[in-house]
Amino acid sequence: MNAQVYNRCVGTRYCANNCPYKVRVFNWLRYSDVPEPMNWQYNPDVTVRSNGVMEKCTFCVQRVREAQNRAVLEGREVEDGEIQPACQQSCPAQAITFGNVRDPSSRVARAARNERAYRVLDAVINTQPAVSYLKKVTFHEVEAGEH
Amino acid sequence: MATATRAKRGALTHPDIGSYSEVNRDVLGILSRPGKGWWFLFVLAAVGVGVFFASWGWQIYQGIGVTGLNTPVGWGVYITTFVFWVGIAHSGTLISAILFLFRAPWRQSVYRLAEAMTVFAVMTAGLFPLIHVGRVWHAYWLIPYPNSRFLWPNFRSPLVWDVFAVTTYFTVSSVFFYLGTIPDLAAARDQAVGLRRRLYKVISLGWRGTDREWHHFSKAYIFLAALATPLVLSVHSVVSWDFAMSIVPGWHATVFAPYFVAGAIFSGVAMVITLAVPMRKIFGLESYLTIKHFDALAKLCLLTSLIVLYAYLTEFFMAWYSGEAIERASFWNRLFGHYWWASWTMLICNGIVPVLLWFKRVRHSIAALFVISIFINIGMWFERYVIIVTSLSHEYEPFAWGVYRPSLTEMGILLGSFAWFGFWFLLFTRLLPPVAIAELKEVLPLPYRRAAGEGEAR
């Protein structure tokens, strides 16, 4: 996982320039400065980012840490599917799987081994991303593949 | 023998200056009589500085959102202008240090001007990283110092190298500039009255012009020149690594360091011409800044222009030769994409217009040189704009391609930076001798009492 420490960010935006996926988002203005009671919409588990800092998806690191801590207290490993990032939890099509890719029996590892799986830009600039996408298979391509 | 060659050199570059006292009168005279032209420019610059700080204040209050920047173009006019001013700052040290070590006789008329330009250009450039960052009130975190928060910059980041490169360059070039002015400040002190006299008395550090003082002075000057010489190459190399060390197509190229250094000297020499032409006119320095000086500057421009053009062609060639689809697309977009006009401005101003400098008639026409130097200044600003903005606007993923348009705030800061630079430069022309008195005298014939007819013997 890749994230920034918001309260140390000076805001040079160099990381965003270098991000080949352009997934980094800069806080151009004071978005968090909202009147009461709008401030209650913010997730209390997450730092509210201030004006002038960079941010990106953290894979809901607060949920990951919480599950890991719980597992440690209970003296066990984190179970597959125990951690769900918010996007997975709310996805109506269940298109998102999250888990430990290093555990070969996990759902996400099985999906990543699928022949439809690909990693964006990995073949071009060797970024070795943790996210795999499952390619859509069209009739046309199946036909072409059988030749 | 040595005196004879020196006198000959002086006669070559300054045929109209007869004596030491004439130099004192002409150069120190500038300090005491501001004309209408000077006041007009000074008021203009002061207004511009107001615009500059008003725009910056507005941006700090609102956030970087008042600029035209947005994903994917996170660097725009500010970094362009930063690199532009750092580039301008280069010829100063080149002319004062490298040409001093090589004993190029034409440098003594222009070097004070070029050094002052260097110091003020770095002062201008140094503001831009601060203007650019999202939280300027935390910008000092880029400087490593022991602190209670255990903050330490990431030394693998070229931006941190940049902080060191620019601050080192500023320190060395200011010290070098100041050291060179000390004998001239003493000359100014001897003529000034009142408050000015007291000021020059302090800043000339009690210089009396004894043999011992001259001995130490020339040793210190040589050592500082030798120390400053590698900086000419290092600073802009480090600035170029901000780009070359990244993985942005159009930035990630090994040619960047020499390419940027040549471009920096190119733009800096052009800026010396841009500043010297009006100065010569306003202050009546025709016999100090002669055609020969402009000819030498123009030749330096021509040489660096050829190197820069070669670098452009190398970049395009390598993009094609690499066979990388993304690299090729980036350079194709540079020439024929949304920002085609910026790229062609760059190519025409930096590669084609300076071809005129091959002709001696052009090199000997002050008006033509002034116009060409303006073209080069514009072209070199656009070079950085093209490198930064077109590359960022067209990276890997088509969904993340985008277009950037500078906002009014950015324009205010860009124009204000010229005013800020001009403000300091105008103050310099009134407070410090803008032509090096002592060094100029070194190449003039020695004054001595002579009987009639003896003059020809020497």
GROMACS .gro file of C-alpha atoms in nm, chain B residues 116-280:
model
  165
  263ALA     CA    1   2.405   4.160  -1.018
  264MET     CA    2   2.163   3.997  -1.260
  265THR     CA    3   2.265   3.658  -1.123
  266VAL     CA    4   2.204   3.753  -0.762
  267PHE     CA    5   1.866   3.912  -0.832
  268ALA     CA    6   1.759   3.631  -1.065
  269VAL     CA    7   1.831   3.372  -0.795
  270MET     CA    8   1.640   3.589  -0.549
  271THR     CA    9   1.346   3.581  -0.788
  272ALA     CA   10   1.378   3.212  -0.868
  273GLY     CA   11   1.403   3.123  -0.500
  274LEU     CA   12   1.055   3.259  -0.438
  275PHE     CA   13   0.891   3.030  -0.691
  276PRO     CA   14   0.921   2.699  -0.510
  277LEU     CA   15   0.760   2.879  -0.215
  278ILE     CA   16   0.483   3.016  -0.435
  279HIS     CA   17   0.435   2.674  -0.588
  280VAL     CA   18   0.396   2.453  -0.281
  281GLY     CA   19   0.058   2.385  -0.128
  282ARG     CA   20   0.154   2.479   0.226
  283VAL     CA   21   0.415   2.752   0.207
  284TRP     CA   22   0.405   2.791   0.586
  285HIS     CA   23   0.565   2.446   0.609
  286ALA     CA   24   0.816   2.490   0.325
  287TYR     CA   25   1.107   2.506   0.571
  288TRP     CA   26   1.055   2.133   0.630
  289LEU     CA   27   1.259   2.076   0.317
  290ILE     CA   28   1.567   2.200   0.503
  291PRO     CA   29   1.731   1.933   0.718
  292TYR     CA   30   1.785   2.048   1.074
  293PRO     CA   31   1.748   1.867   1.405
  294ASN     CA   32   1.402   1.925   1.548
  295SER     CA   33   1.165   1.793   1.808
  296ARG     CA   34   0.929   1.646   1.548
  297PHE     CA   35   1.197   1.410   1.409
  298LEU     CA   36   1.130   1.545   1.062
  299TRP     CA   37   1.400   1.479   0.808
  300PRO     CA   38   1.377   1.539   0.435
  301ASN     CA   39   1.395   1.250   0.194
  302PHE     CA   40   1.741   1.276   0.041
  303ARG     CA   41   1.639   1.053  -0.246
  304SER     CA   42   1.413   1.329  -0.375
  305PRO     CA   43   1.563   1.560  -0.642
  306LEU     CA   44   1.356   1.842  -0.495
  307VAL     CA   45   1.570   1.829  -0.181
  308TRP     CA   46   1.885   1.839  -0.396
  309ASP     CA   47   1.737   2.144  -0.560
  310VAL     CA   48   1.703   2.321  -0.226
  311PHE     CA   49   2.074   2.267  -0.168
  312ALA     CA   50   2.179   2.358  -0.521
  313VAL     CA   51   1.991   2.686  -0.528
  314THR     CA   52   2.084   2.801  -0.178
  315THR     CA   53   2.452   2.718  -0.241
  316TYR     CA   54   2.446   2.905  -0.566
  317PHE     CA   55   2.281   3.205  -0.408
  318THR     CA   56   2.536   3.216  -0.125
  319VAL     CA   57   2.843   3.181  -0.346
  320SER     CA   58   2.724   3.420  -0.615
  321SER     CA   59   2.631   3.689  -0.360
  322VAL     CA   60   2.967   3.661  -0.183
  323PHE     CA   61   3.149   3.671  -0.516
  324PHE     CA   62   2.944   3.971  -0.626
  325TYR     CA   63   3.005   4.157  -0.301
  326LEU     CA   64   3.377   4.082  -0.291
  327GLY     CA   65   3.422   4.217  -0.644
  328THR     CA   66   3.250   4.544  -0.558
  329ILE     CA   67   3.460   4.631  -0.251
  330PRO     CA   68   3.731   4.842  -0.425
  331ASP     CA   69   3.462   5.019  -0.628
  332LEU     CA   70   3.257   5.087  -0.316
  333ALA     CA   71   3.564   5.251  -0.170
  334ALA     CA   72   3.593   5.465  -0.483
  335ALA     CA   73   3.227   5.561  -0.442
  336ARG     CA   74   3.285   5.637  -0.074
  337ASP     CA   75   3.562   5.880  -0.161
  338GLN     CA   76   3.328   6.084  -0.377
  339ALA     CA   77   2.999   6.056  -0.189
  340VAL     CA   78   2.864   6.289   0.076
  341GLY     CA   79   2.620   6.260   0.367
  342LEU     CA   80   2.423   5.942   0.426
  343ARG     CA   81   2.562   5.771   0.117
  344ARG     CA   82   2.915   5.831   0.237
  345ARG     CA   83   2.834   5.666   0.570
  346LEU     CA   84   2.673   5.370   0.389
  347TYR     CA   85   2.969   5.316   0.154
  348LYS     CA   86   3.207   5.358   0.443
  349VAL     CA   87   3.051   5.057   0.618
  350ILE     CA   88   3.005   4.833   0.317
  351SER     CA   89   3.347   4.901   0.166
  352LEU     CA   90   3.493   4.749   0.486
  353GLY     CA   91   3.756   5.018   0.524
  354TRP     CA   92   3.924   4.951   0.192
  355ARG     CA   93   4.219   5.183   0.134
  356GLY     CA   94   4.375   5.028  -0.175
  357THR     CA   95   4.713   4.937  -0.026
  358ASP     CA   96   4.933   4.678  -0.194
  359ARG     CA   97   4.866   4.433   0.083
  360GLU     CA   98   4.490   4.472   0.042
  361TRP     CA   99   4.513   4.426  -0.334
  362HIS     CA  100   4.725   4.118  -0.286
  363HIS     CA  101   4.466   3.954  -0.058
  364PHE     CA  102   4.182   4.075  -0.274
  365SER     CA  103   4.311   3.924  -0.596
  366LYS     CA  104   4.392   3.594  -0.425
  367ALA     CA  105   4.044   3.576  -0.272
  368TYR     CA  106   3.888   3.665  -0.605
  369ILE     CA  107   4.070   3.388  -0.789
  370PHE     CA  108   3.977   3.131  -0.525
  371LEU     CA  109   3.613   3.232  -0.529
  372ALA     CA  110   3.611   3.225  -0.908
  373ALA     CA  111   3.746   2.871  -0.898
  374LEU     CA  112   3.486   2.777  -0.637
  375ALA     CA  113   3.202   2.929  -0.837
  376THR     CA  114   3.299   2.768  -1.167
  377PRO     CA  115   3.171   2.415  -1.095
  378LEU     CA  116   2.848   2.570  -0.966
  379VAL     CA  117   2.771   2.701  -1.313
  380LEU     CA  118   2.749   2.343  -1.428
  381SER     CA  119   2.608   2.186  -1.113
  382VAL     CA  120   2.308   2.406  -1.033
  383HIS     CA  121   2.122   2.368  -1.354
  384SER     CA  122   2.217   2.001  -1.377
  385VAL     CA  123   2.043   1.949  -1.044
  386VAL     CA  124   1.743   2.154  -1.158
  387SER     CA  125   1.724   1.936  -1.469
  388TRP     CA  126   1.727   1.622  -1.252
  389ASP     CA  127   1.395   1.733  -1.103
  390PHE     CA  128   1.269   1.623  -1.440
  391ALA     CA  129   1.519   1.364  -1.558
  392MET     CA  130   1.490   1.156  -1.238
  393SER     CA  131   1.115   1.120  -1.277
  394ILE     CA  132   0.930   0.867  -1.491
  395VAL     CA  133   0.727   1.117  -1.691
  396PRO     CA  134   0.762   1.057  -2.067
  397GLY     CA  135   0.933   1.367  -2.209
  398TRP     CA  136   1.123   1.428  -1.883
  399HIS     CA  137   1.309   1.104  -1.828
  400ALA     CA  138   1.613   1.165  -2.051
  401THR     CA  139   1.988   1.157  -1.987
  402VAL     CA  140   2.048   1.456  -2.214
  403PHE     CA  141   1.875   1.686  -1.966
  404ALA     CA  142   2.171   1.805  -1.759
  405PRO     CA  143   2.395   1.935  -2.041
  406TYR     CA  144   2.086   2.048  -2.231
  407PHE     CA  145   1.965   2.259  -1.938
  408VAL     CA  146   2.310   2.403  -1.866
  409ALA     CA  147   2.351   2.516  -2.227
  410GLY     CA  148   1.998   2.655  -2.226
  411ALA     CA  149   2.064   2.840  -1.902
  412ILE     CA  150   2.376   3.009  -2.035
  413PHE     CA  151   2.193   3.086  -2.357
  414SER     CA  152   1.904   3.258  -2.180
  415GLY     CA  153   2.135   3.429  -1.933
  416VAL     CA  154   2.354   3.585  -2.200
  417ALA     CA  155   2.043   3.698  -2.387
  418MET     CA  156   1.920   3.862  -2.067
  419VAL     CA  157   2.256   4.039  -2.024
  420ILE     CA  158   2.206   4.190  -2.370
  421THR     CA  159   1.845   4.281  -2.288
  422LEU     CA  160   1.960   4.466  -1.976
  423ALA     CA  161   2.282   4.616  -2.115
  424VAL     CA  162   2.119   4.787  -2.413
  425PRO     CA  163   1.883   5.016  -2.218
  426MET     CA  164   2.146   5.071  -1.945
  427ARG     CA  165   2.396   5.185  -2.203
   0.00000   0.00000   0.00000
